PDB file of C-alpha atoms in Angstrom:
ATOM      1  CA  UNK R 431      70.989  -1.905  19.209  1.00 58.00           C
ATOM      2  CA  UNK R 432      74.543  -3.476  20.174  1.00 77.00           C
ATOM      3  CA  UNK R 433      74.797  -6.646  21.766  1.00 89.00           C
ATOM      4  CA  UNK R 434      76.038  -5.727  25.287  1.00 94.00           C
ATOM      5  CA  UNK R 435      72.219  -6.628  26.000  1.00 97.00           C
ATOM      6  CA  UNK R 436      72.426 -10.257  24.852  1.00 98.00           C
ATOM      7  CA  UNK R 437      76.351 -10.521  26.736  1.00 97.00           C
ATOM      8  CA  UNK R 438      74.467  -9.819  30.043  1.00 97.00           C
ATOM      9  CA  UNK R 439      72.362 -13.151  29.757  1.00 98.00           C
ATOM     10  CA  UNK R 440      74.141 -16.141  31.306  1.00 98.00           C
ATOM     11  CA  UNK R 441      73.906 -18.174  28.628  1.00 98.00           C
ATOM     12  CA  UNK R 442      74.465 -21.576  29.781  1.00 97.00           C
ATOM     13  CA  UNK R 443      76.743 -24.499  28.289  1.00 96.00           C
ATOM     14  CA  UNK R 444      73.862 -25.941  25.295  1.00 96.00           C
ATOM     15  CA  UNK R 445      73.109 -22.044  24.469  1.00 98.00           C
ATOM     16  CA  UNK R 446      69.686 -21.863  25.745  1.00 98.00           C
ATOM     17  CA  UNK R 447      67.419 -20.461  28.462  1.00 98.00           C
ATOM     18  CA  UNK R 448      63.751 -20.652  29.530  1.00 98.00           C
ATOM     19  CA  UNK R 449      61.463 -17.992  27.697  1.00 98.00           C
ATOM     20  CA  UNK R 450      58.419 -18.144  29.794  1.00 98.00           C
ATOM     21  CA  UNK R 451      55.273 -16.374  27.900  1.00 98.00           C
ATOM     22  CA  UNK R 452      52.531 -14.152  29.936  1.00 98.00           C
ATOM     23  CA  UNK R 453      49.585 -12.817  28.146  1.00 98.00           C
ATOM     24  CA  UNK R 454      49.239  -8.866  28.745  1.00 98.00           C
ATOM     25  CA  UNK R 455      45.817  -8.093  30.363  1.00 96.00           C
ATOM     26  CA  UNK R 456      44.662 -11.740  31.059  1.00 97.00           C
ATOM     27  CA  UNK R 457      48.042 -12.592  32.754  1.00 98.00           C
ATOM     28  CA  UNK R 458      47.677 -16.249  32.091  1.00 98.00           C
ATOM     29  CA  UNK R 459      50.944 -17.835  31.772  1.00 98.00           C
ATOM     30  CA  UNK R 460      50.933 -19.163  28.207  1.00 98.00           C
ATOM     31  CA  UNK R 461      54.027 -21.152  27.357  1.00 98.00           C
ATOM     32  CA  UNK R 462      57.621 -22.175  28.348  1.00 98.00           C
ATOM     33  CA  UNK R 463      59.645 -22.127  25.911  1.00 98.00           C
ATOM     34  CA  UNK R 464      63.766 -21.978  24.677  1.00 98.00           C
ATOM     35  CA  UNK R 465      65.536 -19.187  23.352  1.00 98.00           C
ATOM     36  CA  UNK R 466      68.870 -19.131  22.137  1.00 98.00           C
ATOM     37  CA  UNK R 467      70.807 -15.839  21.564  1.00 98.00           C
ATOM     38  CA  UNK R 468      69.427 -15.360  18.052  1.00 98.00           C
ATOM     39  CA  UNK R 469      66.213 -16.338  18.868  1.00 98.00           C
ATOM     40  CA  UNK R 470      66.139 -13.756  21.742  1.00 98.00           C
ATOM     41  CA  UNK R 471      67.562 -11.118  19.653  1.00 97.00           C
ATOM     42  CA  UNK R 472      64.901 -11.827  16.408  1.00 98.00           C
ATOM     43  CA  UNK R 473      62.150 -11.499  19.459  1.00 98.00           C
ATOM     44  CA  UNK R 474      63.497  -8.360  20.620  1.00 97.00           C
ATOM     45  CA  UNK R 475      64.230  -6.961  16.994  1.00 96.00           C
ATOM     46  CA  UNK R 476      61.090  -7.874  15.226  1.00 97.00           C
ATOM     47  CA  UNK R 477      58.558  -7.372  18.554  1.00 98.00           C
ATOM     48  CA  UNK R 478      57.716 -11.181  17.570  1.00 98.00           C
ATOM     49  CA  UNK R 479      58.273 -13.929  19.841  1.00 98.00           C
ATOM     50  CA  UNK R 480      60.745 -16.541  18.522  1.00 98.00           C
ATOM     51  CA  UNK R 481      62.079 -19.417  19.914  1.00 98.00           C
ATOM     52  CA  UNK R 482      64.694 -22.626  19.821  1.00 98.00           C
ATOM     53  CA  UNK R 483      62.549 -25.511  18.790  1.00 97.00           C
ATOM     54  CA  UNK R 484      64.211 -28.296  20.606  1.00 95.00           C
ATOM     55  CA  UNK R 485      62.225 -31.457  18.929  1.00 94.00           C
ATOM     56  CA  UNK R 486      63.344 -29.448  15.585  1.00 95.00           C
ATOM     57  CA  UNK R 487      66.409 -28.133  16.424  1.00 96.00           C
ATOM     58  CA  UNK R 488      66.145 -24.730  14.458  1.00 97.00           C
ATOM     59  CA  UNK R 489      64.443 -21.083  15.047  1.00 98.00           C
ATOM     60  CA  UNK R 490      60.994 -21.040  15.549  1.00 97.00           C
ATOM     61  CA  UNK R 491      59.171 -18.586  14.894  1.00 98.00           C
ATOM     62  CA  UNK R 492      55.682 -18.512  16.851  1.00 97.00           C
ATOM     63  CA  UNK R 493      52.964 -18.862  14.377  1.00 96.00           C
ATOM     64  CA  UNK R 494      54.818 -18.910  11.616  1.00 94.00           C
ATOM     65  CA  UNK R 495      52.417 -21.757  10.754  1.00 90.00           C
ATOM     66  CA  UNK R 496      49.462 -21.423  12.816  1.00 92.00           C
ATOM     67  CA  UNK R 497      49.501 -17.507  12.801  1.00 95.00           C
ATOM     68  CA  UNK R 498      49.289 -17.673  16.204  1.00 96.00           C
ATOM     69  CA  UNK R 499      51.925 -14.697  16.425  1.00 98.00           C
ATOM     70  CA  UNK R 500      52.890 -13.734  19.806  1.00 98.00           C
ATOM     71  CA  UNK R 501      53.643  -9.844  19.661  1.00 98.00           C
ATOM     72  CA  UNK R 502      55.781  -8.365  22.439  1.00 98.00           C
ATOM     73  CA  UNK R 503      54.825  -5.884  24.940  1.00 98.00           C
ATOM     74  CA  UNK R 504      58.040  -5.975  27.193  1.00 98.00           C
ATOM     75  CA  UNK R 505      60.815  -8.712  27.647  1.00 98.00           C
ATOM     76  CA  UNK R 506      61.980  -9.058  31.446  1.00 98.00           C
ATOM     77  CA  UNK R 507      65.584 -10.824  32.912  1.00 98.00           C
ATOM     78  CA  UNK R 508      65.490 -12.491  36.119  1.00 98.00           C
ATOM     79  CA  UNK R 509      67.942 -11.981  39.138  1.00 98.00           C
ATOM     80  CA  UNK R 510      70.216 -14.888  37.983  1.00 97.00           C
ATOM     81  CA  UNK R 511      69.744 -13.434  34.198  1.00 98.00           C
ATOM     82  CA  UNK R 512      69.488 -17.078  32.698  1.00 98.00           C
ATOM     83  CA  UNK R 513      65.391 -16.805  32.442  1.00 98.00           C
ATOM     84  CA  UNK R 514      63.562 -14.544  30.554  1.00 98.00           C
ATOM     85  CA  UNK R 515      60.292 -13.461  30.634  1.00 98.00           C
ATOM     86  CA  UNK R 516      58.031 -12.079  27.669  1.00 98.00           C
ATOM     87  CA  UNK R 517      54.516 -10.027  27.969  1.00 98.00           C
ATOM     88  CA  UNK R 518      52.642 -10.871  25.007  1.00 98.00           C
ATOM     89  CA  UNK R 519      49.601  -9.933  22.891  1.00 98.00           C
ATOM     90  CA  UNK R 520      48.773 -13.706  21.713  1.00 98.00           C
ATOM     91  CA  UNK R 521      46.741 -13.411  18.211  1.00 97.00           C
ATOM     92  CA  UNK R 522      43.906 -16.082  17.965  1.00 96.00           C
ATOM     93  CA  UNK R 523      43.952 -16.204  21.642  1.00 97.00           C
ATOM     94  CA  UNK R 524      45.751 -19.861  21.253  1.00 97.00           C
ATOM     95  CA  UNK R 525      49.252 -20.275  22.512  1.00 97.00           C
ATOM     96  CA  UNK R 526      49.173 -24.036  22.728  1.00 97.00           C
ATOM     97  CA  UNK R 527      49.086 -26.910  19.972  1.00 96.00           C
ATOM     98  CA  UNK R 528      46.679 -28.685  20.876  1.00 96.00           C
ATOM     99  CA  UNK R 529      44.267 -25.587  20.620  1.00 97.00           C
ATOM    100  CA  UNK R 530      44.123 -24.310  23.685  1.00 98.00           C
ATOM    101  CA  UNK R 531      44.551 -20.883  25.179  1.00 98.00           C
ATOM    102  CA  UNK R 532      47.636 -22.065  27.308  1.00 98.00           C
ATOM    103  CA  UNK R 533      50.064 -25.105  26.965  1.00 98.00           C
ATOM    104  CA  UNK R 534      48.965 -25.149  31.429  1.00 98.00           C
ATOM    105  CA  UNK R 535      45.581 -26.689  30.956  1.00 98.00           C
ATOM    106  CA  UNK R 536      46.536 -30.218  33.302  1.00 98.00           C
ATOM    107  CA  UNK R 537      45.821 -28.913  36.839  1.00 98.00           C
ATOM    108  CA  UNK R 538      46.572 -31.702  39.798  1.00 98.00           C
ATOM    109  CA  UNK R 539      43.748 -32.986  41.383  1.00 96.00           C
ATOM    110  CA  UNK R 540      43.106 -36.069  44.081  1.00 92.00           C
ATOM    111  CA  UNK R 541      46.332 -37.178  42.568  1.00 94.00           C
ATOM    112  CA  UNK R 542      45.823 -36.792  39.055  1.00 96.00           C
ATOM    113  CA  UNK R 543      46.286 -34.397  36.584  1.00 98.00           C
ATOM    114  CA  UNK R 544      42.951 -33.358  34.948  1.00 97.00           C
ATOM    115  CA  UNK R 545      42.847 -31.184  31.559  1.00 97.00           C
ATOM    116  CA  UNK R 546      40.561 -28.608  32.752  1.00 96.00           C
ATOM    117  CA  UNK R 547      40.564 -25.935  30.241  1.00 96.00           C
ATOM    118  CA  UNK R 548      38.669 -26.610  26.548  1.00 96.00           C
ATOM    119  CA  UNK R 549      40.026 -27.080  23.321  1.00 97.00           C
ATOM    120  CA  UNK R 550      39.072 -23.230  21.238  1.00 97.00           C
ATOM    121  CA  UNK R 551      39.948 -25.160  17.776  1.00 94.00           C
ATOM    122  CA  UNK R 552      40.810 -28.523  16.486  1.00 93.00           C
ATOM    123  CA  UNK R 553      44.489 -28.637  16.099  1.00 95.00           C
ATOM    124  CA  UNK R 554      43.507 -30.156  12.356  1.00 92.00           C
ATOM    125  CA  UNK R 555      42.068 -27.020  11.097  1.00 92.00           C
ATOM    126  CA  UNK R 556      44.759 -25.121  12.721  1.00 92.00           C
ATOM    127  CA  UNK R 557      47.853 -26.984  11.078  1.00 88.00           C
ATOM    128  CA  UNK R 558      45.801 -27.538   8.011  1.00 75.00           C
ATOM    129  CA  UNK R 559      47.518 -26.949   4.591  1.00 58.00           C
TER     130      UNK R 559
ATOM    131  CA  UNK H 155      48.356 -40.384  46.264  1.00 58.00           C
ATOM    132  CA  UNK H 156      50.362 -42.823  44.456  1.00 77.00           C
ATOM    133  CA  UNK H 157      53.264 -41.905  42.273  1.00 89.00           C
ATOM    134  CA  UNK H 158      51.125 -42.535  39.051  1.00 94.00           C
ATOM    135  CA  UNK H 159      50.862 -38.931  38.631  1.00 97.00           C
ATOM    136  CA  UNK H 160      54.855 -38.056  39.011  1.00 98.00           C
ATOM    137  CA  UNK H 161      55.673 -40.851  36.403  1.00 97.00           C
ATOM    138  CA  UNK H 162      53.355 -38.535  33.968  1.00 97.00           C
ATOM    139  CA  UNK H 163      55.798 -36.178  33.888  1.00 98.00           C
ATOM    140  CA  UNK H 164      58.467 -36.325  31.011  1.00 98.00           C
ATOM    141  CA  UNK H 165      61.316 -36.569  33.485  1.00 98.00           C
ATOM    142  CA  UNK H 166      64.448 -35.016  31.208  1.00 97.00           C
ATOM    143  CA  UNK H 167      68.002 -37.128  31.569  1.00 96.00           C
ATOM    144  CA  UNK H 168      68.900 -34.874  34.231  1.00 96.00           C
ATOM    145  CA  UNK H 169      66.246 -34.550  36.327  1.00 98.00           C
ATOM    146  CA  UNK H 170      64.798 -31.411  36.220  1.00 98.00           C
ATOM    147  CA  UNK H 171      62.070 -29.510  34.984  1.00 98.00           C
ATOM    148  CA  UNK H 172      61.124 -25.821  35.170  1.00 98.00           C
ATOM    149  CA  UNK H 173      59.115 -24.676  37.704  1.00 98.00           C
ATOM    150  CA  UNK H 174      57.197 -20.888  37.341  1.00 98.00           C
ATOM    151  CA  UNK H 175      55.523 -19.384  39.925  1.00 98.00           C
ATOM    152  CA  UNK H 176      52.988 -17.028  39.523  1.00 98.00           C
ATOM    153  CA  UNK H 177      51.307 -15.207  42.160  1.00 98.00           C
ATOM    154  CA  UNK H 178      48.006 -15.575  43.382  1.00 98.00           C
ATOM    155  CA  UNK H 179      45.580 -12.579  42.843  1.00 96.00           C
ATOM    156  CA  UNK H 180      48.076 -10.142  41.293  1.00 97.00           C
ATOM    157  CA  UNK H 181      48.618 -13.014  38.453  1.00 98.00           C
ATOM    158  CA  UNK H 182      52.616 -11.897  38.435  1.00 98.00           C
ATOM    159  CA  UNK H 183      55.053 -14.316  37.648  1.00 98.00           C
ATOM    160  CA  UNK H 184      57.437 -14.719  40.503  1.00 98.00           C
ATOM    161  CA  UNK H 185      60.493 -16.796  39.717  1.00 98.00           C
ATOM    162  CA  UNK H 186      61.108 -19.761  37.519  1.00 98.00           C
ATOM    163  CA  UNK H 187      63.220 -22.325  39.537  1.00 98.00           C
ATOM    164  CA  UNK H 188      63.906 -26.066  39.340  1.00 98.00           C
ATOM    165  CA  UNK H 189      62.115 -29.111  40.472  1.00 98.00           C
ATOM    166  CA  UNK H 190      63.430 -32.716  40.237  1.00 98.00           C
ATOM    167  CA  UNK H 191      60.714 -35.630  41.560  1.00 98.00           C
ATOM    168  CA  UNK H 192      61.323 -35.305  45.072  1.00 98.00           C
ATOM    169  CA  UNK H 193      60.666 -31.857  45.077  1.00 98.00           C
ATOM    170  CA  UNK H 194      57.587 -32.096  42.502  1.00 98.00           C
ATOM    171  CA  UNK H 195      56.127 -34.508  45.382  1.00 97.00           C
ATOM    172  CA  UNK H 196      57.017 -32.422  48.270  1.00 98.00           C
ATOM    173  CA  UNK H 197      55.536 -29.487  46.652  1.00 98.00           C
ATOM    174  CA  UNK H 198      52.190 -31.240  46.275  1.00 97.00           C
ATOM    175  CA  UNK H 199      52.270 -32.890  49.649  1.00 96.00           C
ATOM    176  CA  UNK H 200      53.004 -30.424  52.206  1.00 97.00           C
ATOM    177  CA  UNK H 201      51.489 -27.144  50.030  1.00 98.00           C
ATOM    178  CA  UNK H 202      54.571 -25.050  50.144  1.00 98.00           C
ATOM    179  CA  UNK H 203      56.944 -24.675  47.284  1.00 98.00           C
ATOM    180  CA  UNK H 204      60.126 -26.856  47.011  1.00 98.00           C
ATOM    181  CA  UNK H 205      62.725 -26.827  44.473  1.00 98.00           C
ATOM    182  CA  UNK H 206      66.368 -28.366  43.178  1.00 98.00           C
ATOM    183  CA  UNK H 207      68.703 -25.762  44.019  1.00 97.00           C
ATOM    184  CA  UNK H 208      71.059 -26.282  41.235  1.00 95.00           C
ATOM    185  CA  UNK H 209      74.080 -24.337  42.934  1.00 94.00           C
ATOM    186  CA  UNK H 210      73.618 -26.192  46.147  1.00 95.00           C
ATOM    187  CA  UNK H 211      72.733 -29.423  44.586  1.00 96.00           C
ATOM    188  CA  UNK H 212      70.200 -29.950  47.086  1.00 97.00           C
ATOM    189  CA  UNK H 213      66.582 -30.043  48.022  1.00 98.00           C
ATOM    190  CA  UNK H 214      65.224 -26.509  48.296  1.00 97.00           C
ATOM    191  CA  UNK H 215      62.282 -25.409  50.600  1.00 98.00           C
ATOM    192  CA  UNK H 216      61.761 -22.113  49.254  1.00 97.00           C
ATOM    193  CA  UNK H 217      61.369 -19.466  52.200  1.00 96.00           C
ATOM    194  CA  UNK H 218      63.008 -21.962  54.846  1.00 94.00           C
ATOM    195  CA  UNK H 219      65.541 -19.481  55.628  1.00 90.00           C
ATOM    196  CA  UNK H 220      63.860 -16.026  54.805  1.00 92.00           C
ATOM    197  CA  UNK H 221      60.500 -17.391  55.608  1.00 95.00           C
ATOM    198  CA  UNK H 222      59.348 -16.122  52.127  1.00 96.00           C
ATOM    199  CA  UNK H 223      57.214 -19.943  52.095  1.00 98.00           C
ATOM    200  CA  UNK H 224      54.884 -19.930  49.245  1.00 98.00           C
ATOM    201  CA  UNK H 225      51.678 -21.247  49.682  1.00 98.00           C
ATOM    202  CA  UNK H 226      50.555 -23.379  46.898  1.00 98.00           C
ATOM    203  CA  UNK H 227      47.115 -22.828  45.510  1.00 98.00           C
ATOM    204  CA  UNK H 228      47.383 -25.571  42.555  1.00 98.00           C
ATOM    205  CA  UNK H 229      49.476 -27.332  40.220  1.00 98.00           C
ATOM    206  CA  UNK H 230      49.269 -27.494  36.667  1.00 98.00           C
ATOM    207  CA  UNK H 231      51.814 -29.284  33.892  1.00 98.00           C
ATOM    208  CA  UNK H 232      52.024 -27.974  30.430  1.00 98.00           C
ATOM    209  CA  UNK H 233      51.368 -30.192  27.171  1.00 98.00           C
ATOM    210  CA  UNK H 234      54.790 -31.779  26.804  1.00 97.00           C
ATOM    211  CA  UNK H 235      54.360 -32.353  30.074  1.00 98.00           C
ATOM    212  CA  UNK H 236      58.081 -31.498  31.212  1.00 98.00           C
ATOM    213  CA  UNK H 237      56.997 -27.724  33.148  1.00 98.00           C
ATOM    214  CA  UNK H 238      55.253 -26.718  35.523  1.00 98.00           C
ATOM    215  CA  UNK H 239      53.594 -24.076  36.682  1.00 98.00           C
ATOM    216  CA  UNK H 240      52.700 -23.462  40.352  1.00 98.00           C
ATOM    217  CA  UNK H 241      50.030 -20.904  41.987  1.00 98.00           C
ATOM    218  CA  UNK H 242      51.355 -19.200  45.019  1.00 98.00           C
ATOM    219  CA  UNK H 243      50.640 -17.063  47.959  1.00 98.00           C
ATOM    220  CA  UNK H 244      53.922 -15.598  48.311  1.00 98.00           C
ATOM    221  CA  UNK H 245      54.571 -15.168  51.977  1.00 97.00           C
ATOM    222  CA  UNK H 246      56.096 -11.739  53.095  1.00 96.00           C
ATOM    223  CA  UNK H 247      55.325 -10.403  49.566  1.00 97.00           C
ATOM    224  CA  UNK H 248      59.082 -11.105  48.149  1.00 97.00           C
ATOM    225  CA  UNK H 249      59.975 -14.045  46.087  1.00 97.00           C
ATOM    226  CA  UNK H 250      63.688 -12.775  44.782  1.00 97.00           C
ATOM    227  CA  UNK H 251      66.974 -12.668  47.015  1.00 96.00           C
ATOM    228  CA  UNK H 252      67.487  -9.458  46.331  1.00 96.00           C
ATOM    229  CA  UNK H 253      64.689  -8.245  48.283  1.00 97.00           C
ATOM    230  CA  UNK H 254      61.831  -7.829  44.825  1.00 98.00           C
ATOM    231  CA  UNK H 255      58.567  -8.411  44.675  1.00 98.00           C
ATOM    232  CA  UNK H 256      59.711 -10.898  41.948  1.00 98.00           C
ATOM    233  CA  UNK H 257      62.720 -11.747  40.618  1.00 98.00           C
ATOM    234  CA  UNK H 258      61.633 -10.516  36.968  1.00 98.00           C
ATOM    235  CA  UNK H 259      62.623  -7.203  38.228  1.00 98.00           C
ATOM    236  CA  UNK H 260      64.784  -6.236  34.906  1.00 98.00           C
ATOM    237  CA  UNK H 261      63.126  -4.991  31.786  1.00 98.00           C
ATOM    238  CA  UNK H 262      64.835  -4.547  28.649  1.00 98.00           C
ATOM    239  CA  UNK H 263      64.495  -1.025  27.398  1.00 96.00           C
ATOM    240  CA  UNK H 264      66.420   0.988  24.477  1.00 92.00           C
ATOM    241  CA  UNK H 265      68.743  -2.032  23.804  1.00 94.00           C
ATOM    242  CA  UNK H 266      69.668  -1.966  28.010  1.00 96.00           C
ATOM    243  CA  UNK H 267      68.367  -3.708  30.793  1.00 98.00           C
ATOM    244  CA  UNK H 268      66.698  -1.556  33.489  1.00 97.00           C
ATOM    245  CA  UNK H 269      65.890  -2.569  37.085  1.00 97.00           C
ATOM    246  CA  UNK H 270      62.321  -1.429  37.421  1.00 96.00           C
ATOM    247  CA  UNK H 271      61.125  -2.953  40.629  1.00 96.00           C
ATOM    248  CA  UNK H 272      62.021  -1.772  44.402  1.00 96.00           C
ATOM    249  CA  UNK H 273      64.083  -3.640  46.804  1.00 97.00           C
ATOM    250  CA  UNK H 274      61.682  -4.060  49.388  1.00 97.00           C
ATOM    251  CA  UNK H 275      63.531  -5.550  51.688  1.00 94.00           C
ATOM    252  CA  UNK H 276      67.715  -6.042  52.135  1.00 93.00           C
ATOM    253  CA  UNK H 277      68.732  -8.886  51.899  1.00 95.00           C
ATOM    254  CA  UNK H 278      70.639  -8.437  54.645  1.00 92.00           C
ATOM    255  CA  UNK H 279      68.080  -7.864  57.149  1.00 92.00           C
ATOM    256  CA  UNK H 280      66.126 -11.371  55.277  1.00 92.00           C
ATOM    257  CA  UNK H 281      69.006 -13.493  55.558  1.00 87.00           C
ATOM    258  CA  UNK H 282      70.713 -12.195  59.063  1.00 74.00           C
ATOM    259  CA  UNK H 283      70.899 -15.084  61.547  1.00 58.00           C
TER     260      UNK H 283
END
């Protein structure tokens, strides 16, 4: 591929857009994450999510550590083409650090926000050495 | 409700956070848009979606002028706690200006993005006085 694909993006001033993450089948919204040009091109190149950590400020590659791998089905542009949007195959069924299925388990309730959906494994054994 | 719930949030310097819709019952994400506090609270008080516009620099009530309101079935905030994601019932069945379903209407294929998804509406005949 050339890169007239990646020109199209409006990249914005700090080099990086929203990369929201949908499982395929389940269509649970997984994660938001960032995505700089190379880390949009790597996803689309190697069918492997990757993304711009921000705390770390370098390429992350999604479960690189964890081996929760997000594999890529389809990567969509919005109208304003400065948000992207990746269908994913999520291996270990846990997008989020903390163990969870999705980084969206705090739903609003009465005013607060409750954590409504279970840890699937301890974010020790998942990070372990 | 008191604000305790807004001051959760992991406000960034400027403001805003990202804001993903995803549709009720079809489980399709709409749009991702902007919310700053005002519109966070607005969202969860009246039950229809409200945003920053970031070109108008101004509150946002989605659907106020094409009457595209989206109904909002819950709430939920991600682990960092700086996005969130918002159930909908997407009035009139079209979230993007451009007259889609959703504004995730291009899909990158062969190194080129393709519009997939039908106008289903112009958005001249959504936006005429």
């Amino acid at each position: 591929m050339n890169d007239t694909w990646l020109d199209k993006v409006n990249w914005p001033q700090d080099g990086l857009i929203p990369a929201v993450a949908q499982e395929a089948g389940s269509g649970r919204v997984l994660m938001l994450a960032w995505m700089n040009r190379e880390a949009l091109r790597k996803t689309a190149e190697t069918g492997e999510a990757h993304y711009w950590s921000r705390s770390r400020r370098k390429l992350w590659h999604k479960g690189g550590d964890s081996g929760h791998v997000q594999k890529v089905r389809s990567v969509r542009l919005d109208c304003d083409e400065d948000v992207v949007l990746i269908e994913v195959e999520q291996q270990g069924g846990i997008a989020c650090h903390t163990g969870r299925h999705s980084c969206f388990f705090q739903v609003l309730q009465g005013g607060n926000w409750i954590a409504a959906d279970p840890v699937l494994r301890a974010p020790s054994e998942i990070y372990r050495k």
